[in-house]
Amino acid sequence: MLELRRIIVWLCRIGRCRGFGVQSPWAYRMVRYVINEHYPYYAYGPLARAYPAKDTPTRKLRELCLRLANYVRPHTVAEYGNADEAFEAYVKAGCRAAEYVKMACEGATGKAPAPDFALIAPFDGLAEAFEAVASVAEDGTVVMLLGIRRDGRARRLWRRIVDGREGVVTFDLYYCGLVFFDGKRYKQNYIINF
């Protein structure tokens, strides 16, 4: 059933493959060479053997974490929620120098580190975790929100981020949302077939 759903989502977004319709050169490069990069990276094989994925979207999200970490080169990565341990391994494979900090779910509203890359997995404090990261975000900070279509709260949070926050460029990949903080760029939301 999950495979059928994945195919339907892919077919519904077929006109948004490989950067079609994306006018910004930066966003086009992001879509083509980071988000939808199909070339096998150096660590995919060993990581897939160490952390077998239960389905295709999970594997693709893990590989996206590696490519994002490789692109952003973060000093600090903050994880909110309960992402599986494979995400940490994929991020570390993308940038070995990154410090990976797991934030307690209950402490999402407390003092957050200023991460270069934040991974927010679905949990009850999703909105609070995003606000904690957004309050300390600087230009160049990237947030990956997993499960933006999981339930009504996650969908409302994603809509609020897309509609209301200035200085962000967002990418809706259906299974996750990417938020790039950059005050020099125009606010834009891209719906991408991932």
XYZ file of N, CA, C and O in Angstrom:
776
model
N 0.819 -1.191 0.000
C 0.000 0.000 0.000
C 0.874 1.270 0.000
O 0.540 2.232 -0.666
N 1.960 1.245 0.774
C 2.852 2.408 0.813
C 3.496 2.658 -0.548
O 3.672 3.805 -0.946
N 3.827 1.581 -1.239
C 4.451 1.735 -2.563
C 3.455 2.335 -3.553
O 3.822 3.194 -4.358
N 2.201 1.935 -3.478
C 1.170 2.499 -4.343
C 0.988 3.986 -4.050
O 0.887 4.800 -4.977
N 0.988 4.354 -2.774
C 0.858 5.764 -2.392
C 2.034 6.576 -2.918
O 1.875 7.685 -3.413
N 3.243 6.015 -2.800
C 4.440 6.705 -3.286
C 4.353 6.956 -4.794
O 4.696 8.031 -5.278
N 3.850 5.971 -5.524
C 3.710 6.120 -6.974
C 2.679 7.194 -7.305
O 2.888 8.011 -8.202
N 1.567 7.211 -6.583
C 0.530 8.223 -6.824
C 1.067 9.621 -6.542
O 0.844 10.553 -7.324
N 1.785 9.792 -5.439
C 2.382 11.096 -5.120
C 3.352 11.500 -6.223
O 3.356 12.644 -6.672
N 4.169 10.564 -6.671
C 5.145 10.859 -7.713
C 4.445 11.286 -8.996
O 4.850 12.256 -9.638
N 3.385 10.585 -9.372
C 2.659 10.924 -10.598
C 1.967 12.279 -10.490
O 1.899 13.034 -11.467
N 1.440 12.606 -9.310
C 0.787 13.904 -9.121
C 1.772 15.062 -9.245
O 1.383 16.174 -9.604
N 3.033 14.811 -8.950
C 4.052 15.862 -8.995
C 4.983 15.721 -10.192
O 6.054 16.298 -10.207
N 4.584 14.983 -11.191
C 5.475 14.688 -12.315
C 5.937 15.945 -13.057
O 7.026 15.998 -13.579
N 5.118 16.976 -13.070
C 5.513 18.219 -13.733
C 6.528 19.026 -12.958
O 6.964 20.082 -13.410
N 6.935 18.544 -11.812
C 7.879 19.273 -10.966
C 9.166 18.472 -10.759
O 9.784 18.532 -9.721
N 9.524 17.711 -11.764
C 10.743 16.894 -11.712
C 11.956 17.701 -12.154
O 11.847 18.578 -12.998
N 13.085 17.384 -11.595
C 14.381 17.824 -12.103
C 14.509 19.321 -12.328
O 15.229 19.757 -13.212
N 13.769 20.123 -11.581
C 13.930 21.568 -11.656
C 13.108 22.257 -12.717
O 13.326 23.432 -12.989
N 12.142 21.568 -13.318
C 11.298 22.192 -14.331
C 10.527 23.347 -13.706
O 9.896 23.212 -12.678
N 10.584 24.509 -14.338
C 9.842 25.668 -13.869
C 10.524 26.477 -12.792
O 9.994 27.485 -12.357
N 11.688 26.069 -12.325
C 12.409 26.803 -11.289
C 13.284 27.843 -11.972
O 14.176 27.500 -12.750
N 13.027 29.120 -11.696
C 13.722 30.200 -12.387
C 15.009 30.644 -11.689
O 15.942 31.082 -12.331
N 15.052 30.548 -10.384
C 16.229 30.986 -9.639
C 17.402 30.036 -9.894
O 17.272 28.816 -9.713
N 18.558 30.554 -10.291
C 19.719 29.678 -10.512
C 20.135 28.915 -9.251
O 20.479 27.732 -9.321
N 20.083 29.586 -8.093
C 20.435 28.906 -6.842
C 19.468 27.769 -6.557
O 19.888 26.656 -6.227
N 18.159 28.021 -6.676
C 17.155 26.996 -6.398
C 17.245 25.857 -7.419
O 17.079 24.689 -7.063
N 17.523 26.185 -8.666
C 17.662 25.154 -9.690
C 18.831 24.225 -9.359
O 18.704 23.007 -9.438
N 19.967 24.804 -8.983
C 21.119 23.976 -8.590
C 20.791 23.134 -7.364
O 21.207 21.976 -7.278
N 20.049 23.712 -6.421
C 19.658 22.964 -5.224
C 18.791 21.758 -5.614
O 19.006 20.647 -5.122
N 17.827 21.974 -6.489
C 16.941 20.885 -6.906
C 17.709 19.826 -7.696
O 17.588 18.631 -7.438
N 18.500 20.261 -8.661
C 19.184 19.307 -9.547
C 20.335 18.556 -8.882
O 20.498 17.362 -9.112
N 21.127 19.262 -8.091
C 22.378 18.670 -7.626
C 22.417 18.329 -6.144
O 23.412 17.775 -5.686
N 21.352 18.640 -5.407
C 21.290 18.238 -4.004
C 20.016 17.431 -3.758
O 20.083 16.266 -3.360
N 18.872 18.009 -3.999
C 17.614 17.335 -3.670
C 17.385 16.117 -4.561
O 17.108 15.024 -4.079
N 17.486 16.281 -5.865
C 17.198 15.178 -6.786
C 18.455 14.629 -7.458
O 18.402 14.178 -8.595
N 19.546 14.641 -6.773
C 20.782 14.069 -7.306
C 20.637 12.550 -7.333
O 20.347 11.935 -6.320
N 20.850 11.938 -8.495
C 20.699 10.491 -8.631
C 22.037 9.757 -8.702
O 22.062 8.535 -8.708
N 23.113 10.510 -8.740
C 24.426 9.868 -8.785
C 24.706 9.207 -7.435
O 24.479 9.815 -6.387
N 25.187 7.967 -7.416
C 25.426 7.297 -6.133
C 26.624 7.896 -5.388
O 27.738 7.874 -5.890
N 26.376 8.434 -4.233
C 27.446 9.008 -3.410
C 28.315 7.906 -2.828
O 27.904 6.753 -2.725
N 29.486 8.266 -2.376
C 30.499 7.361 -1.874
C 30.043 6.512 -0.689
O 30.500 5.398 -0.513
N 29.149 6.997 0.140
C 28.796 6.295 1.374
C 27.453 5.579 1.309
O 27.062 4.946 2.280
N 26.734 5.660 0.209
C 25.404 5.041 0.140
C 25.449 3.536 0.425
O 24.656 3.027 1.201
N 26.345 2.830 -0.220
C 26.416 1.375 -0.075
C 26.678 0.926 1.353
O 25.881 0.162 1.919
N 27.784 1.376 1.969
C 28.055 0.957 3.345
C 26.956 1.367 4.337
O 26.610 0.596 5.232
N 26.398 2.563 4.161
C 25.337 3.002 5.073
C 24.058 2.194 4.873
O 23.370 1.870 5.840
N 23.720 1.865 3.631
C 22.519 1.063 3.372
C 22.656 -0.339 3.961
O 21.673 -0.907 4.437
N 23.873 -0.889 3.945
C 24.078 -2.208 4.560
C 24.010 -2.120 6.086
O 23.485 -3.013 6.734
N 24.532 -1.051 6.642
C 24.524 -0.894 8.101
C 23.134 -0.527 8.640
O 22.763 -0.926 9.739
N 22.372 0.255 7.868
C 21.051 0.725 8.298
C 20.033 0.454 7.177
O 19.683 1.364 6.425
N 19.557 -0.786 7.042
C 18.595 -1.070 5.972
C 17.310 -0.267 6.177
O 16.782 -0.184 7.288
N 16.818 0.330 5.104
C 15.592 1.142 5.173
C 14.383 0.244 4.972
O 14.412 -0.695 4.180
N 13.310 0.574 5.684
C 12.098 -0.241 5.585
C 11.309 0.054 4.312
O 10.519 -0.756 3.876
N 11.518 1.242 3.714
C 10.811 1.597 2.493
C 11.629 2.622 1.699
O 12.613 3.168 2.187
N 11.197 2.881 0.483
C 11.924 3.792 -0.411
C 11.970 5.229 0.109
O 13.035 5.850 0.075
N 10.846 5.809 0.579
C 10.938 7.195 1.080
C 11.932 7.358 2.233
O 12.648 8.354 2.291
N 12.007 6.376 3.128
C 12.959 6.460 4.246
C 14.388 6.466 3.713
O 15.220 7.268 4.147
N 14.679 5.585 2.769
C 16.020 5.548 2.175
C 16.351 6.871 1.501
O 17.437 7.424 1.668
N 15.391 7.408 0.746
C 15.636 8.654 0.029
C 15.839 9.828 0.993
O 16.671 10.702 0.740
N 15.101 9.855 2.104
C 15.272 10.924 3.091
C 16.641 10.842 3.756
O 17.290 11.859 3.994
N 17.076 9.631 4.069
C 18.412 9.459 4.656
C 19.493 9.942 3.692
O 20.423 10.639 4.091
N 19.371 9.552 2.432
C 20.366 9.974 1.441
C 20.330 11.484 1.231
O 21.372 12.106 1.015
N 19.143 12.085 1.327
C 19.038 13.541 1.240
C 19.777 14.203 2.404
O 20.428 15.226 2.218
N 19.697 13.617 3.592
C 20.450 14.155 4.740
C 21.946 14.172 4.450
O 22.630 15.139 4.767
N 22.444 13.116 3.846
C 23.867 13.062 3.500
C 24.203 14.166 2.508
O 25.185 14.902 2.690
N 23.394 14.316 1.463
C 23.678 15.335 0.446
C 23.563 16.743 1.018
O 24.363 17.626 0.684
N 22.567 16.975 1.885
C 22.429 18.300 2.516
C 23.629 18.615 3.401
O 24.144 19.729 3.381
N 24.043 17.630 4.191
C 25.214 17.847 5.052
C 26.457 18.101 4.202
O 27.287 18.944 4.548
N 26.573 17.414 3.092
C 27.698 17.627 2.186
C 27.642 19.023 1.580
O 28.668 19.676 1.399
N 26.445 19.523 1.270
C 26.272 20.850 0.677
C 26.472 21.968 1.709
O 27.184 22.934 1.460
N 25.845 21.820 2.879
C 25.859 22.886 3.891
C 27.185 22.932 4.642
O 27.639 24.004 5.037
N 27.819 21.772 4.863
C 29.031 21.671 5.672
C 28.818 22.279 7.053
O 29.522 23.212 7.461
N 27.851 21.756 7.813
C 27.503 22.361 9.101
C 28.546 22.100 10.179
O 29.187 21.055 10.198
N 28.686 23.081 11.066
C 29.508 22.875 12.268
C 28.676 22.183 13.328
O 29.170 21.333 14.056
N 27.398 22.569 13.432
C 26.494 22.004 14.430
C 25.217 21.534 13.760
O 24.601 22.263 12.995
N 24.831 20.304 14.069
C 23.569 19.738 13.597
C 22.741 19.429 14.837
O 23.208 18.746 15.744
N 21.521 19.965 14.877
C 20.629 19.712 16.009
C 19.483 18.831 15.548
O 18.856 19.103 14.534
N 19.234 17.773 16.294
C 18.122 16.874 15.993
C 17.063 17.030 17.072
O 17.343 16.903 18.262
N 15.848 17.314 16.651
C 14.692 17.381 17.543
C 13.774 16.227 17.194
O 13.624 15.878 16.027
N 13.135 15.658 18.195
C 12.235 14.538 17.941
C 13.005 13.235 17.971
O 14.133 13.163 18.444
N 12.366 12.208 17.482
C 12.953 10.872 17.550
C 13.239 10.323 16.168
O 12.601 9.377 15.720
N 14.187 10.900 15.477
C 14.630 10.354 14.193
C 15.455 9.105 14.488
O 16.098 9.013 15.537
N 15.430 8.155 13.585
C 16.212 6.949 13.851
C 17.709 7.263 13.762
O 18.120 8.275 13.216
N 18.497 6.369 14.332
C 19.942 6.616 14.424
C 20.631 6.678 13.072
O 21.734 7.212 12.953
N 19.986 6.169 12.039
C 20.585 6.209 10.706
C 20.765 7.636 10.211
O 21.727 7.926 9.496
N 19.862 8.545 10.590
C 19.990 9.930 10.136
C 21.304 10.535 10.624
O 21.981 11.241 9.887
N 21.669 10.260 11.860
C 22.942 10.768 12.374
C 24.112 10.208 11.569
O 25.032 10.941 11.203
N 24.071 8.926 11.265
C 25.159 8.315 10.501
C 25.246 8.915 9.097
O 26.344 9.187 8.602
N 24.111 9.163 8.468
C 24.119 9.754 7.129
C 24.635 11.193 7.164
O 25.395 11.606 6.287
N 24.226 11.953 8.174
C 24.717 13.336 8.297
C 26.222 13.337 8.531
O 26.961 14.102 7.906
N 26.693 12.461 9.406
C 28.131 12.382 9.685
C 28.921 11.937 8.459
O 30.061 12.356 8.259
N 28.325 11.092 7.617
C 28.998 10.685 6.386
C 29.091 11.855 5.409
O 30.050 11.955 4.649
N 28.117 12.759 5.446
C 28.136 13.927 4.578
C 29.087 15.005 5.041
O 29.656 15.740 4.239
N 29.262 15.117 6.355
C 30.185 16.104 6.921
C 30.739 15.544 8.230
O 30.089 15.634 9.281
N 31.914 14.984 8.150
C 32.501 14.317 9.326
C 32.824 15.286 10.465
O 32.872 14.903 11.616
N 33.044 16.548 10.139
C 33.414 17.529 11.167
C 32.207 18.058 11.942
O 32.373 18.780 12.916
N 31.004 17.696 11.530
C 29.803 18.227 12.179
C 29.626 17.654 13.579
O 29.827 16.470 13.812
N 29.242 18.528 14.500
C 28.888 18.095 15.845
C 27.384 17.828 15.847
O 26.588 18.712 15.533
N 26.981 16.603 16.173
C 25.584 16.190 16.125
C 25.015 16.233 17.538
O 25.476 15.509 18.406
N 24.029 17.098 17.769
C 23.456 17.291 19.103
C 22.005 16.839 19.081
O 21.208 17.341 18.284
N 21.651 15.898 19.954
C 20.260 15.459 20.071
C 19.598 16.273 21.167
O 20.002 16.225 22.322
N 18.591 17.020 20.776
C 17.860 17.850 21.727
C 16.738 17.025 22.328
O 16.067 16.273 21.620
N 16.523 17.173 23.628
C 15.432 16.462 24.298
C 14.102 16.994 23.787
O 13.931 18.195 23.600
N 13.158 16.094 23.567
C 11.846 16.507 23.047
C 11.152 17.458 24.004
O 10.516 18.415 23.595
N 11.283 17.210 25.305
C 10.629 18.076 26.285
C 11.304 19.444 26.343
O 10.689 20.432 26.669
N 12.587 19.502 26.023
C 13.334 20.745 26.123
C 13.379 21.538 24.838
O 14.237 22.381 24.657
N 12.450 21.265 23.938
C 12.475 21.936 22.642
C 12.280 23.435 22.773
O 12.721 24.199 21.945
N 11.626 23.871 23.834
C 11.395 25.297 23.996
C 12.518 25.972 24.775
O 12.530 27.186 24.900
N 13.444 25.194 25.287
C 14.536 25.782 26.048
C 15.571 26.427 25.148
O 15.372 26.616 23.962
N 16.717 26.767 25.711
C 17.789 27.412 24.956
C 18.356 26.425 23.948
O 18.871 25.374 24.283
N 18.226 26.759 22.693
C 18.698 25.887 21.624
C 20.055 26.358 21.138
O 20.347 27.549 21.167
N 20.903 25.421 20.686
C 22.146 25.853 20.059
C 21.814 26.522 18.728
O 20.727 26.358 18.193
N 22.727 27.277 18.205
C 22.527 27.906 16.897
C 23.058 26.937 15.849
O 24.230 26.978 15.488
N 22.201 26.037 15.344
C 22.691 25.036 14.400
C 22.800 25.594 12.985
O 22.106 26.530 12.618
N 23.681 24.995 12.217
C 23.758 25.301 10.796
C 22.744 24.440 10.043
O 22.282 24.801 8.975
N 22.433 23.281 10.635
C 21.503 22.333 10.044
C 20.692 21.729 11.176
O 21.254 21.267 12.160
N 19.369 21.764 11.057
C 18.495 21.177 12.076
C 17.612 20.133 11.420
O 17.048 20.359 10.345
N 17.497 19.003 12.069
C 16.635 17.916 11.624
C 15.527 17.784 12.655
O 15.805 17.546 13.834
N 14.281 17.981 12.235
C 13.153 17.909 13.158
C 12.259 16.762 12.724
O 11.614 16.819 11.679
N 12.250 15.699 13.535
C 11.412 14.529 13.274
C 10.050 14.751 13.917
O 9.920 15.550 14.849
N 9.020 14.058 13.436
C 7.680 14.251 14.010
C 7.621 13.894 15.493
O 8.087 12.838 15.900
N 7.093 14.802 16.281
C 6.781 14.575 17.682
C 5.809 15.656 18.116
O 5.508 16.565 17.348
N 5.294 15.577 19.334
C 4.237 16.492 19.774
C 4.675 17.946 19.820
O 3.859 18.830 19.646
N 5.941 18.220 20.041
C 6.425 19.597 20.126
C 7.037 20.109 18.837
O 7.966 20.926 18.868
N 6.518 19.680 17.710
C 7.079 20.035 16.410
C 7.142 21.546 16.196
O 8.180 22.090 15.835
N 6.045 22.241 16.459
C 6.000 23.695 16.246
C 6.960 24.419 17.187
O 7.659 25.351 16.776
N 7.015 23.990 18.434
C 7.912 24.619 19.400
C 9.375 24.402 19.019
O 10.202 25.290 19.174
N 9.678 23.204 18.529
C 11.050 22.924 18.101
C 11.439 23.814 16.926
O 12.539 24.376 16.906
N 10.532 23.968 15.960
C 10.855 24.835 14.823
C 11.050 26.268 15.277
O 11.983 26.938 14.832
N 10.195 26.763 16.156
C 10.333 28.141 16.646
C 11.630 28.326 17.426
O 12.260 29.384 17.348
N 12.046 27.297 18.172
C 13.314 27.382 18.908
C 14.488 27.517 17.937
O 15.405 28.308 18.161
N 14.449 26.763 16.846
C 15.520 26.861 15.850
C 15.432 28.191 15.110
O 16.438 28.866 14.901
N 14.219 28.584 14.719
C 14.039 29.829 13.955
C 14.468 31.050 14.760
O 14.954 32.028 14.189
N 14.325 31.001 16.076
C 14.691 32.155 16.900
C 16.197 32.398 16.937
O 16.631 33.511 17.203
N 16.997 31.356 16.676
C 18.453 31.519 16.682
C 19.060 31.329 15.290
O 20.280 31.353 15.146
N 18.209 31.138 14.282
C 18.705 30.876 12.927
C 19.385 32.105 12.341
O 18.955 33.232 12.541
N 20.452 31.847 11.627
C 21.186 32.891 10.914
C 21.085 32.602 9.423
O 20.614 31.536 9.025
N 21.529 33.539 8.596
C 21.561 33.283 7.164
C 22.413 32.047 6.903
O 23.522 31.932 7.417
N 21.880 31.135 6.129
C 22.586 29.889 5.828
C 22.094 28.706 6.631
O 22.459 27.570 6.331
N 21.271 28.932 7.646
C 20.726 27.830 8.439
C 19.710 27.065 7.605
O 18.892 27.644 6.903
N 19.772 25.735 7.690
C 18.853 24.856 6.969
C 18.103 24.003 7.977
O 18.705 23.461 8.906
N 16.786 23.906 7.796
C 15.956 23.057 8.652
C 15.279 22.024 7.764
O 14.683 22.367 6.747
N 15.373 20.772 8.169
C 14.678 19.683 7.480
C 13.576 19.188 8.406
O 13.854 18.643 9.465
N 12.320 19.417 8.007
C 11.153 18.986 8.789
C 10.624 17.690 8.191
O 10.122 17.685 7.063
N 10.730 16.610 8.920
C 10.218 15.328 8.448
C 8.724 15.239 8.737
O 8.250 15.768 9.734
N 7.988 14.570 7.877
C 6.573 14.310 8.125
C 5.677 15.529 8.071
O 4.793 15.680 8.912
N 5.856 16.396 7.076
C 5.039 17.614 7.015
C 3.596 17.328 6.637
O 2.748 18.198 6.754
N 3.300 16.113 6.217
C 1.923 15.727 5.891
C 1.400 14.666 6.854
O 0.413 14.006 6.593
N 2.066 14.490 7.983
C 1.747 13.425 8.935
C 0.369 13.567 9.545
O -0.390 12.627 9.638
N 0.038 14.775 9.987
C -1.261 15.026 10.608
C -1.615 16.493 10.422
O -0.863 17.257 9.807
N -2.756 16.890 10.959
C -3.225 18.260 10.791
C -2.285 19.294 11.382
O -2.072 20.361 10.798
N -1.708 19.007 12.548
C -0.781 19.970 13.172
C 0.457 20.193 12.313
O 0.919 21.310 12.147
N 1.000 19.103 11.778
C 2.194 19.225 10.929
C 1.866 19.985 9.644
O 2.647 20.831 9.203
N 0.715 19.712 9.058
C 0.322 20.427 7.832
C 0.110 21.913 8.106
O 0.508 22.756 7.305
N -0.507 22.248 9.241
C -0.724 23.664 9.589
C 0.600 24.368 9.845
O 0.794 25.521 9.439
N 1.522 23.702 10.532
C 2.842 24.298 10.776
C 3.545 24.574 9.452
O 4.085 25.667 9.247
N 3.518 23.607 8.547
C 4.180 23.801 7.259
C 3.538 24.963 6.504
O 4.228 25.800 5.935
N 2.220 25.041 6.501
C 1.521 26.128 5.807
C 1.895 27.465 6.432
O 2.108 28.453 5.733
N 2.009 27.523 7.756
C 2.383 28.764 8.449
C 3.807 29.186 8.085
O 4.081 30.365 7.884
N 4.711 28.221 7.971
C 6.094 28.533 7.580
C 6.128 29.065 6.154
O 6.773 30.078 5.865
N 5.431 28.397 5.256
C 5.425 28.792 3.841
C 4.771 30.145 3.654
O 5.277 30.994 2.908
N 3.655 30.394 4.337
C 2.895 31.627 4.137
C 3.433 32.830 4.899
O 3.379 33.944 4.412
N 3.948 32.609 6.090
C 4.174 33.748 6.950
C 5.576 34.176 7.267
O 5.792 35.263 7.762
N 6.553 33.369 7.012
C 7.900 33.701 7.477
C 8.696 34.343 6.354
O 8.895 33.762 5.306
N 9.172 35.553 6.583
C 9.996 36.269 5.605
C 11.439 35.786 5.704
O 11.884 35.341 6.746
N 12.178 35.936 4.615
C 13.596 35.575 4.627
C 13.844 34.085 4.582
O 14.887 33.623 5.019
N 12.864 33.311 4.076
C 13.068 31.873 3.951
C 12.704 31.427 2.539
O 11.831 31.988 1.885
N 13.418 30.421 2.093
C 13.087 29.723 0.853
C 12.748 28.309 1.282
O 13.511 27.668 2.017
N 11.579 27.814 0.851
C 11.132 26.499 1.278
C 10.997 25.577 0.071
O 10.682 26.012 -1.027
N 11.244 24.302 0.335
C 11.084 23.251 -0.662
C 10.151 22.204 -0.067
O 10.462 21.613 0.964
N 9.018 21.978 -0.713
C 8.049 20.976 -0.281
C 8.332 19.699 -1.059
O 8.105 19.636 -2.265
N 8.848 18.685 -0.368
C 9.187 17.420 -1.005
C 8.164 16.333 -0.688
O 8.437 15.156 -0.880
N 7.024 16.701 -0.160
C 5.915 15.857 0.273
C 6.262 15.092 1.546
O 5.529 15.170 2.517
N 7.338 14.343 1.579
C 7.717 13.570 2.756
C 8.432 14.418 3.797
O 8.515 14.046 4.955
N 8.978 15.532 3.351
C 9.655 16.451 4.262
C 9.628 17.841 3.649
O 9.332 18.009 2.470
N 9.941 18.811 4.471
C 10.059 20.184 4.004
C 11.443 20.702 4.340
O 11.986 20.397 5.408
N 12.025 21.450 3.432
C 13.323 22.078 3.670
C 13.115 23.573 3.788
O 12.430 24.175 2.955
N 13.698 24.169 4.819
C 13.588 25.603 5.058
C 15.009 26.165 5.067
O 15.835 25.764 5.885
N 15.286 27.083 4.147
C 16.586 27.750 4.056
C 16.396 29.188 4.516
O 15.641 29.934 3.902
N 17.068 29.559 5.583
C 17.008 30.931 6.079
C 18.044 31.757 5.330
O 19.235 31.425 5.332
N 17.596 32.809 4.693
C 18.497 33.695 3.964
C 17.781 35.015 3.726
O 16.877 35.094 2.886
N 18.172 36.054 4.433
C 17.530 37.356 4.335
C 17.728 38.044 2.994
O 17.007 38.969 2.670
N 18.701 37.593 2.204
C 18.968 38.227 0.908
C 18.092 37.666 -0.211
O 18.027 38.231 -1.275
N 17.435 36.552 0.030
C 16.620 35.930 -1.008
C 15.152 36.302 -0.838
O 14.680 36.542 0.265
N 14.449 36.319 -1.952
C 13.006 36.550 -1.902
C 12.318 35.306 -1.371
O 12.726 34.187 -1.662
N 11.267 35.536 -0.625
C 10.474 34.428 -0.088
C 9.901 33.626 -1.248
O 9.309 34.177 -2.167
N 10.094 32.329 -1.216
C 9.633 31.475 -2.302
C 9.395 30.068 -1.766
O 10.124 29.611 -0.890
N 8.384 29.390 -2.283
C 8.126 27.997 -1.958
C 8.153 27.195 -3.262
O 7.481 27.558 -4.230
N 8.930 26.145 -3.273
C 9.021 25.280 -4.438
C 8.428 23.912 -4.086
O 8.795 23.332 -3.073
N 7.518 23.438 -4.905
C 6.974 22.091 -4.738
C 7.758 21.195 -5.695
O 7.767 21.421 -6.906
N 8.423 20.190 -5.133
C 9.354 19.382 -5.893
C 8.909 17.922 -5.869
O 8.479 17.415 -4.837
N 9.048 17.257 -6.994
C 8.820 15.810 -7.063
C 10.089 15.127 -6.598
O 11.108 15.150 -7.273
N 10.029 14.525 -5.435
C 11.214 13.941 -4.794
C 11.156 12.431 -4.911
O 10.319 11.768 -4.429
